[in-house]
Short mmCIF file of C-alpha atoms in Angstrom, two decimals:
data_model
loop_
_atom_site.label_atom_id
_atom_site.label_comp_id
_atom_site.label_asym_id
_atom_site.label_seq_id
_atom_site.Cartn_x
_atom_site.Cartn_y
_atom_site.Cartn_z
CA MET R 1 21.04 30.63 11.99
CA SER R 2 17.92 29.03 10.70
CA THR R 3 15.70 26.56 12.44
CA SER R 4 13.34 24.02 11.03
CA GLU R 5 10.94 21.45 12.27
CA PHE R 6 13.35 18.71 10.84
CA ASP R 7 16.31 19.80 12.74
CA SER R 8 15.64 17.02 15.34
CA LEU R 9 15.63 14.41 12.67
CA ARG R 10 19.12 15.23 11.31
CA PRO R 11 21.85 12.65 12.02
CA PRO R 12 24.42 13.53 14.99
CA GLU R 13 27.74 15.03 14.25
CA PRO R 14 30.63 12.51 13.80
CA ALA R 15 32.36 12.17 17.19
CA GLY R 16 36.00 13.70 17.73
CA GLY R 17 37.88 16.41 16.11
CA LYS R 18 37.11 17.98 12.70
CA ARG R 19 39.05 16.56 9.94
CA ARG R 20 39.78 18.52 6.89
CA ARG R 21 40.39 17.44 3.45
CA ARG R 22 41.61 19.42 0.38
CA GLY R 23 38.84 20.56 -2.05
CA LYS R 24 39.13 22.10 -5.54
CA GLY R 25 41.91 24.59 -5.82
CA GLY R 26 43.92 23.24 -3.01
CA ARG R 27 41.67 24.73 -0.36
CA ARG R 28 40.61 22.82 2.71
CA ARG R 29 37.03 22.12 3.64
CA ASP R 30 35.36 20.96 6.80
CA GLU R 31 34.54 17.26 6.29
CA SER R 32 31.89 17.76 9.26
CA MET R 33 29.76 19.80 6.72
CA MET R 34 29.55 16.84 4.26
CA VAL R 35 26.48 14.40 4.29
CA PRO R 36 27.44 11.30 6.24
CA GLU R 37 27.10 8.12 4.32
CA ALA R 38 23.82 6.35 5.28
CA GLU R 39 21.28 3.73 4.07
CA PHE R 40 18.55 5.78 2.36
CA THR R 41 15.12 5.33 3.70
CA SER R 42 13.19 8.63 2.90
CA TYR R 43 13.64 12.19 3.16
CA TYR R 44 14.15 12.90 7.08
CA GLY R 45 12.29 9.61 7.62
CA ARG R 46 8.89 11.02 6.38
CA PRO R 47 6.34 8.85 4.95
CA VAL R 48 6.74 7.99 1.14
CA VAL R 49 3.02 7.58 0.64
CA LYS R 50 0.34 9.66 2.25
CA PRO R 51 -1.62 7.64 4.77
CA ALA R 52 -5.13 7.18 3.71
CA PRO R 53 -7.51 10.10 5.25
CA TRP R 54 -10.12 7.31 6.26
CA GLY R 55 -11.41 7.06 9.72
CA HIS R 56 -13.36 4.50 11.81
CA GLU R 57 -16.39 5.16 9.60
CA VAL R 58 -14.63 3.55 6.55
CA GLY R 59 -13.54 0.65 8.67
CA ALA R 60 -17.29 0.17 9.84
CA TYR R 61 -18.32 0.34 6.38
CA LEU R 62 -15.93 -2.38 5.27
CA PHE R 63 -17.63 -4.60 7.98
CA LEU R 64 -21.19 -3.79 7.19
CA GLY R 65 -20.69 -4.18 3.44
CA GLY R 66 -19.68 -7.73 4.28
CA VAL R 67 -22.48 -8.30 6.53
CA ALA R 68 -25.04 -6.76 3.92
CA GLY R 69 -23.51 -8.88 1.12
CA GLY R 70 -23.49 -12.17 2.83
CA SER R 71 -26.94 -11.87 4.29
CA GLY R 72 -28.52 -10.95 0.81
CA LEU R 73 -26.98 -14.19 -0.40
CA LEU R 74 -28.19 -16.23 2.46
CA ALA R 75 -31.37 -14.57 2.01
CA ALA R 76 -31.82 -15.66 -1.62
CA GLY R 77 -30.72 -19.29 -0.66
CA ALA R 78 -33.49 -19.41 1.91
CA GLN R 79 -35.97 -17.94 -0.58
CA LEU R 80 -35.38 -20.61 -3.03
CA THR R 81 -35.24 -23.59 -0.40
CA GLY R 82 -38.47 -22.43 1.28
CA ARG R 83 -37.16 -21.19 4.73
CA PRO R 84 -39.46 -18.12 5.51
CA THR R 85 -37.95 -17.29 8.86
CA LEU R 86 -34.24 -17.48 7.70
CA ARG R 87 -35.29 -15.52 4.53
CA ARG R 88 -36.94 -12.72 6.58
CA ASN R 89 -34.17 -12.46 9.03
CA ALA R 90 -31.54 -12.33 6.66
CA ARG R 91 -33.35 -9.88 4.48
CA LEU R 92 -33.92 -7.60 7.24
CA SER R 93 -30.22 -8.12 8.59
CA ALA R 94 -29.14 -7.12 5.07
CA LEU R 95 -31.18 -3.96 5.07
CA ALA R 96 -29.97 -2.89 8.44
CA ALA R 97 -26.45 -3.26 7.70
CA VAL R 98 -26.55 -1.73 4.16
CA ALA R 99 -28.44 1.36 5.84
CA LEU R 100 -25.88 1.80 8.60
CA GLY R 101 -23.00 1.21 6.01
CA ALA R 102 -24.46 3.92 3.94
CA ILE R 103 -24.58 6.15 6.78
CA ALA R 104 -20.96 5.39 7.88
CA LEU R 105 -20.04 6.20 4.11
CA VAL R 106 -21.89 9.43 3.84
CA LYS R 107 -20.25 10.58 7.26
CA ASP R 108 -16.74 9.93 5.95
CA LEU R 109 -17.53 11.86 2.66
CA GLY R 110 -18.69 14.59 4.80
CA ARG R 111 -21.83 15.65 2.68
CA PRO R 112 -24.59 13.41 1.34
CA GLU R 113 -24.42 15.07 -2.17
CA ARG R 114 -21.01 13.72 -2.60
CA PHE R 115 -22.45 10.18 -2.82
CA VAL R 116 -24.96 11.23 -5.38
CA ASN R 117 -22.19 12.80 -7.32
CA MET R 118 -20.42 9.50 -7.67
CA LEU R 119 -23.49 8.23 -9.52
CA ARG R 120 -23.28 10.92 -12.15
CA THR R 121 -21.06 8.51 -14.14
CA ILE R 122 -19.76 4.74 -14.37
CA LYS R 123 -15.89 4.47 -14.42
CA LEU R 124 -14.81 0.84 -14.89
CA THR R 125 -11.40 1.40 -13.69
CA SER R 126 -12.46 2.89 -10.56
CA PRO R 127 -13.45 0.62 -7.68
CA MET R 128 -15.05 3.36 -5.90
CA SER R 129 -17.24 4.39 -8.75
CA LEU R 130 -18.31 0.87 -9.47
CA GLY R 131 -18.84 0.34 -5.73
CA SER R 132 -21.39 3.11 -5.49
CA TRP R 133 -23.35 1.68 -8.28
CA ILE R 134 -23.13 -1.90 -6.47
CA LEU R 135 -24.37 -0.36 -3.31
CA SER R 136 -27.18 1.54 -4.92
CA PHE R 137 -28.50 -1.58 -6.89
CA PHE R 138 -28.36 -3.82 -3.81
CA SER R 139 -30.00 -1.59 -1.55
CA ALA R 140 -32.90 -1.03 -3.98
CA GLY R 141 -33.62 -4.89 -4.49
CA ILE R 142 -33.21 -5.63 -0.53
CA GLY R 143 -35.22 -2.63 0.31
CA VAL R 144 -38.26 -3.93 -1.79
CA ALA R 145 -37.92 -7.30 -0.30
CA SER R 146 -37.57 -6.22 3.22
CA VAL R 147 -40.65 -3.89 3.10
CA ALA R 148 -42.53 -7.11 1.92
CA GLU R 149 -41.27 -8.91 4.93
CA VAL R 150 -42.09 -6.10 7.30
CA ASP R 151 -45.63 -5.93 5.94
CA ARG R 152 -46.24 -9.53 6.51
CA LEU R 153 -44.54 -9.23 10.00
CA THR R 154 -46.97 -6.53 11.02
CA GLY R 155 -50.13 -8.17 9.59
CA GLU R 156 -50.13 -6.28 6.63
CA ARG R 157 -50.76 -3.03 8.51
CA LEU R 158 -48.34 -0.78 6.30
CA PRO R 159 -50.35 1.85 4.31
CA LEU R 160 -49.67 0.26 0.94
CA GLY R 161 -53.21 0.23 -0.50
CA PRO R 162 -53.32 -1.01 -4.18
CA LEU R 163 -49.49 -1.33 -4.10
CA ARG R 164 -49.63 -4.33 -1.89
CA PRO R 165 -50.27 -6.71 -4.79
CA VAL R 166 -47.60 -5.17 -6.77
CA LEU R 167 -45.11 -5.61 -3.84
CA ARG R 168 -46.02 -9.05 -3.65
CA ALA R 169 -45.34 -9.71 -7.45
CA VAL R 170 -41.93 -7.93 -7.33
CA GLU R 171 -40.73 -9.24 -3.83
CA GLY R 172 -39.15 -12.52 -5.14
CA PRO R 173 -37.32 -10.94 -8.14
CA ALA R 174 -36.14 -8.10 -5.85
CA GLY R 175 -34.77 -10.52 -3.46
CA LEU R 176 -32.80 -12.36 -6.40
CA GLU R 177 -31.64 -8.99 -7.90
CA ALA R 178 -30.11 -8.16 -4.45
CA ALA R 179 -28.27 -11.44 -4.51
CA LEU R 180 -26.90 -10.61 -7.88
CA PHE R 181 -25.18 -7.72 -6.24
CA ALA R 182 -24.48 -9.05 -2.93
CA ALA R 183 -21.27 -10.90 -3.75
CA PRO R 184 -19.74 -7.78 -5.48
CA LEU R 185 -20.74 -5.77 -2.46
CA ALA R 186 -18.91 -8.00 0.05
CA VAL R 187 -15.78 -8.12 -1.98
CA TYR R 188 -15.40 -4.85 -3.96
CA THR R 189 -13.97 -3.19 -0.81
CA ALA R 190 -11.07 -5.51 -0.89
CA VAL R 191 -10.20 -4.14 -4.51
CA LEU R 192 -10.84 -0.63 -3.36
CA LEU R 193 -8.13 -1.20 -0.67
CA SER R 194 -5.72 -3.00 -2.68
CA ASP R 195 -5.78 -0.48 -5.61
CA THR R 196 -4.21 2.11 -3.37
CA ALA R 197 -0.50 2.69 -2.90
CA THR R 198 -0.71 1.70 0.84
CA PRO R 199 1.98 -0.98 1.11
CA THR R 200 0.29 -3.68 3.25
CA TRP R 201 -3.14 -3.27 1.34
CA ASN R 202 -1.37 -3.14 -2.08
CA ALA R 203 0.70 -6.10 -1.31
CA ALA R 204 -2.35 -8.31 -0.74
CA TYR R 205 -4.07 -7.41 -4.07
CA ARG R 206 -4.06 -11.03 -5.35
CA ASP R 207 -5.70 -12.69 -2.42
CA LEU R 208 -7.61 -10.07 -0.35
CA PRO R 209 -11.01 -10.60 -2.30
CA PHE R 210 -10.85 -14.22 -1.19
CA VAL R 211 -10.37 -13.06 2.62
CA PHE R 212 -13.16 -10.68 2.45
CA VAL R 213 -15.39 -13.30 1.00
CA SER R 214 -14.87 -15.53 3.81
CA SER R 215 -15.17 -12.68 6.28
CA ALA R 216 -18.41 -11.75 4.84
CA SER R 217 -19.61 -15.28 4.98
CA LEU R 218 -18.62 -15.48 8.65
CA ALA R 219 -20.58 -12.43 9.60
CA ALA R 220 -23.61 -13.39 7.66
CA SER R 221 -23.87 -16.90 8.97
CA GLY R 222 -23.18 -15.91 12.62
CA LEU R 223 -25.87 -13.14 12.51
CA ALA R 224 -28.26 -15.66 11.01
CA MET R 225 -27.49 -18.12 13.85
CA ILE R 226 -28.14 -15.38 16.47
CA THR R 227 -31.51 -14.31 14.93
CA THR R 228 -32.94 -17.54 13.67
CA PRO R 229 -34.26 -20.82 15.39
CA VAL R 230 -32.00 -23.88 14.96
CA ALA R 231 -34.90 -25.54 12.93
CA GLU R 232 -34.32 -23.27 9.99
CA ALA R 233 -30.65 -22.17 10.65
CA ALA R 234 -29.08 -25.37 9.19
CA PRO R 235 -27.98 -23.55 5.93
CA ALA R 236 -26.28 -20.86 8.03
CA ARG R 237 -24.38 -23.31 10.22
CA ARG R 238 -23.15 -25.17 7.17
CA LEU R 239 -22.01 -21.77 5.68
CA ALA R 240 -20.38 -21.05 9.22
CA VAL R 241 -18.25 -24.03 9.14
CA ILE R 242 -17.17 -23.48 5.52
CA ALA R 243 -16.61 -19.89 6.16
CA ALA R 244 -14.26 -20.44 9.21
CA VAL R 245 -12.13 -22.87 7.23
CA ALA R 246 -11.90 -20.63 4.25
CA ASP R 247 -11.18 -17.63 6.56
CA LEU R 248 -8.24 -19.31 8.16
CA ILE R 249 -6.85 -20.72 5.09
CA SER R 250 -7.09 -17.57 2.93
CA ALA R 251 -5.58 -15.40 5.58
CA ARG R 252 -2.60 -17.63 5.75
CA VAL R 253 -2.19 -17.92 1.92
CA THR R 254 -2.66 -14.20 1.67
CA GLU R 255 0.11 -13.48 4.26
CA HIS R 256 2.40 -16.08 2.68
CA ARG R 257 2.20 -14.56 -0.77
CA MET R 258 2.91 -10.98 0.53
CA ASP R 259 6.32 -9.50 0.85
CA PRO R 260 7.68 -10.27 4.40
CA VAL R 261 8.01 -6.64 5.15
CA THR R 262 4.62 -5.47 4.14
CA ALA R 263 3.08 -8.33 6.12
CA GLU R 264 4.75 -7.11 9.42
CA PRO R 265 2.03 -4.80 10.37
CA LEU R 266 -0.41 -7.47 10.39
CA HIS R 267 1.41 -8.94 13.48
CA GLN R 268 2.33 -5.71 15.47
CA GLY R 269 0.39 -3.39 17.83
CA THR R 270 -3.35 -3.20 17.93
CA PRO R 271 -3.92 -4.39 14.33
CA GLY R 272 -1.83 -7.55 15.07
CA ARG R 273 -3.86 -8.32 18.28
CA MET R 274 -7.23 -7.80 16.25
CA LEU R 275 -6.12 -10.19 13.59
CA GLU R 276 -4.96 -12.69 15.96
CA TRP R 277 -8.18 -12.77 17.93
CA SER R 278 -10.03 -12.68 14.69
CA GLU R 279 -8.33 -16.16 13.89
CA ARG R 280 -9.10 -17.62 17.30
CA LEU R 281 -12.81 -16.55 17.35
CA ALA R 282 -13.20 -17.83 13.80
CA ALA R 283 -11.98 -21.27 14.78
CA ALA R 284 -14.02 -21.36 18.05
CA GLY R 285 -17.18 -20.33 16.24
CA GLY R 286 -16.63 -22.90 13.42
CA VAL R 287 -16.34 -25.58 15.97
CA GLY R 288 -19.33 -24.30 18.04
CA ALA R 289 -21.56 -24.37 14.71
CA LEU R 290 -20.34 -27.79 13.62
CA LEU R 291 -20.57 -29.61 16.98
CA GLY R 292 -23.19 -27.55 19.09
CA GLY R 293 -25.14 -25.50 16.41
CA GLY R 294 -28.37 -27.73 17.10
CA HIS R 295 -28.71 -26.27 20.65
CA ARG R 296 -30.09 -22.59 20.47
CA GLY R 297 -27.81 -21.04 23.13
CA VAL R 298 -24.59 -22.58 21.67
CA ALA R 299 -25.69 -21.61 18.22
CA ALA R 300 -26.31 -18.04 19.40
CA LEU R 301 -23.07 -17.94 21.16
CA SER R 302 -21.16 -19.22 18.24
CA GLY R 303 -22.85 -16.82 15.84
CA LEU R 304 -21.82 -14.04 18.05
CA THR R 305 -18.26 -15.12 18.09
CA LEU R 306 -18.12 -15.41 14.18
CA LEU R 307 -19.84 -11.90 13.84
CA THR R 308 -16.89 -10.53 16.12
CA ALA R 309 -14.31 -12.40 14.31
CA SER R 310 -15.21 -10.93 10.87
CA ALA R 311 -15.46 -7.27 12.53
CA LEU R 312 -11.83 -7.84 13.92
CA LEU R 313 -10.48 -9.07 10.62
CA ARG R 314 -11.89 -6.10 8.67
CA PHE R 315 -10.90 -3.47 11.12
CA GLY R 316 -7.51 -5.11 11.85
CA PHE R 317 -6.36 -5.24 8.07
CA PHE R 318 -7.74 -1.78 7.69
CA GLU R 319 -5.55 -0.48 10.67
CA ALA R 320 -2.68 -2.41 9.45
CA GLY R 321 -2.75 -0.69 6.05
CA LYS R 322 -2.80 2.70 7.76
CA GLU R 323 0.16 1.81 10.00
CA SER R 324 2.14 0.56 7.04
CA ALA R 325 1.89 3.96 5.10
CA ARG R 326 3.35 5.89 8.09
CA ASP R 327 6.76 3.95 7.91
CA PRO R 328 8.67 4.67 4.82
CA ARG R 329 10.51 1.23 5.38
CA TYR R 330 7.37 -0.56 4.22
CA THR R 331 7.65 1.36 0.89
CA ILE R 332 11.17 1.24 -0.01
CA GLU R 333 12.37 -1.98 1.18
CA PRO R 334 9.83 -3.99 -0.97
CA GLN R 335 10.76 -1.72 -3.86
CA LYS R 336 14.29 -2.45 -3.63
CA ARG R 337 13.77 -6.08 -3.57
CA ARG R 338 11.65 -5.91 -6.66
CA LEU R 339 14.33 -3.76 -8.38
CA ALA R 340 16.96 -6.49 -7.57
CA ALA R 341 14.75 -9.26 -8.76
CA ARG R 342 13.99 -7.67 -12.18
CA ARG R 343 17.71 -6.93 -12.48
CA ALA R 344 18.49 -10.59 -11.66
CA ALA R 345 15.93 -11.83 -14.23
CA GLY R 346 17.76 -9.87 -16.85
CA VAL R 347 15.23 -6.90 -17.16
CA THR R 348 17.63 -4.14 -17.81
CA ASP R 349 16.19 -2.26 -20.69
CA ASP R 350 13.62 -0.32 -19.01
CA SER R 351 13.39 2.87 -17.06
CA ILE R 352 12.80 1.10 -13.82
CA THR R 353 15.98 -0.86 -13.81
CA THR R 354 18.37 1.61 -15.66
CA GLY R 355 17.10 4.86 -13.80
CA ARG R 356 16.43 6.77 -17.06
#
């Protein structure tokens, strides 16, 4: 008698005595040996798609990329409107976030040279390939602008020598170049997730970029409200209010347009609690920025609330997708509904509906 790791997953034997029926040639066969009728889910209930092998480092990269992208745009706005303190703080925040995000990404890849290898070519159909180039171009621009800020902050004590005039000349264009890649940096990870076969991520492909844009705005404006005096943080407060409203609306619209089954992991377990608290904190932080943002303490507390809301949203959605890949129901039931809808619409001349 053979044993298998799947023996415990086999359905139980039918109750009662064994019934026998005639087979070919008039011979009787044991009905208990036949496979019982059951609604198909997957082979022994095993996952249909392989869960993404990404750990918490990728979740951190999703969040930090949003912080960096949002801060890069905020820094460019401060640069163009003459707010030096907000510009400096936003630039340094963007540099810190993109550096930590790159470390998290390399840690997930295992070896630094794997990131370098992704820059050997440009593949327009690969979000990961384009994302690597976006990250590199943004890092270059924000790095140059941030060095200029650090040089001013230290009283021009950096050992730059004859390079200081050059740095001053390229600082402004470098800040605007970083802003050019800031929005793609904040949003490309949404395309990266929805381009996979993971049910919950893929089901949100139409609207997830809008969710990630609002999330990045929450994080950047919140961080600026923490680090910048209220006299120069007015643009950050306005962005925080807009981002909070957009975050709440975009999250609801995204869920409404998803298949109801694939949206279930967004409300269950730890991911569900994270996303629920994300909505609460986004609303509270937006109200705080609107009504009490002129007070330094209230502004800092509201900023911390918004920053936390952004982190919970990205980590929550990331974990919900991983959970959806572990249960075959989230893959099969939406597929059956899509198949039934195609047949009901009269699409019966392709391999999907005919089974050819």
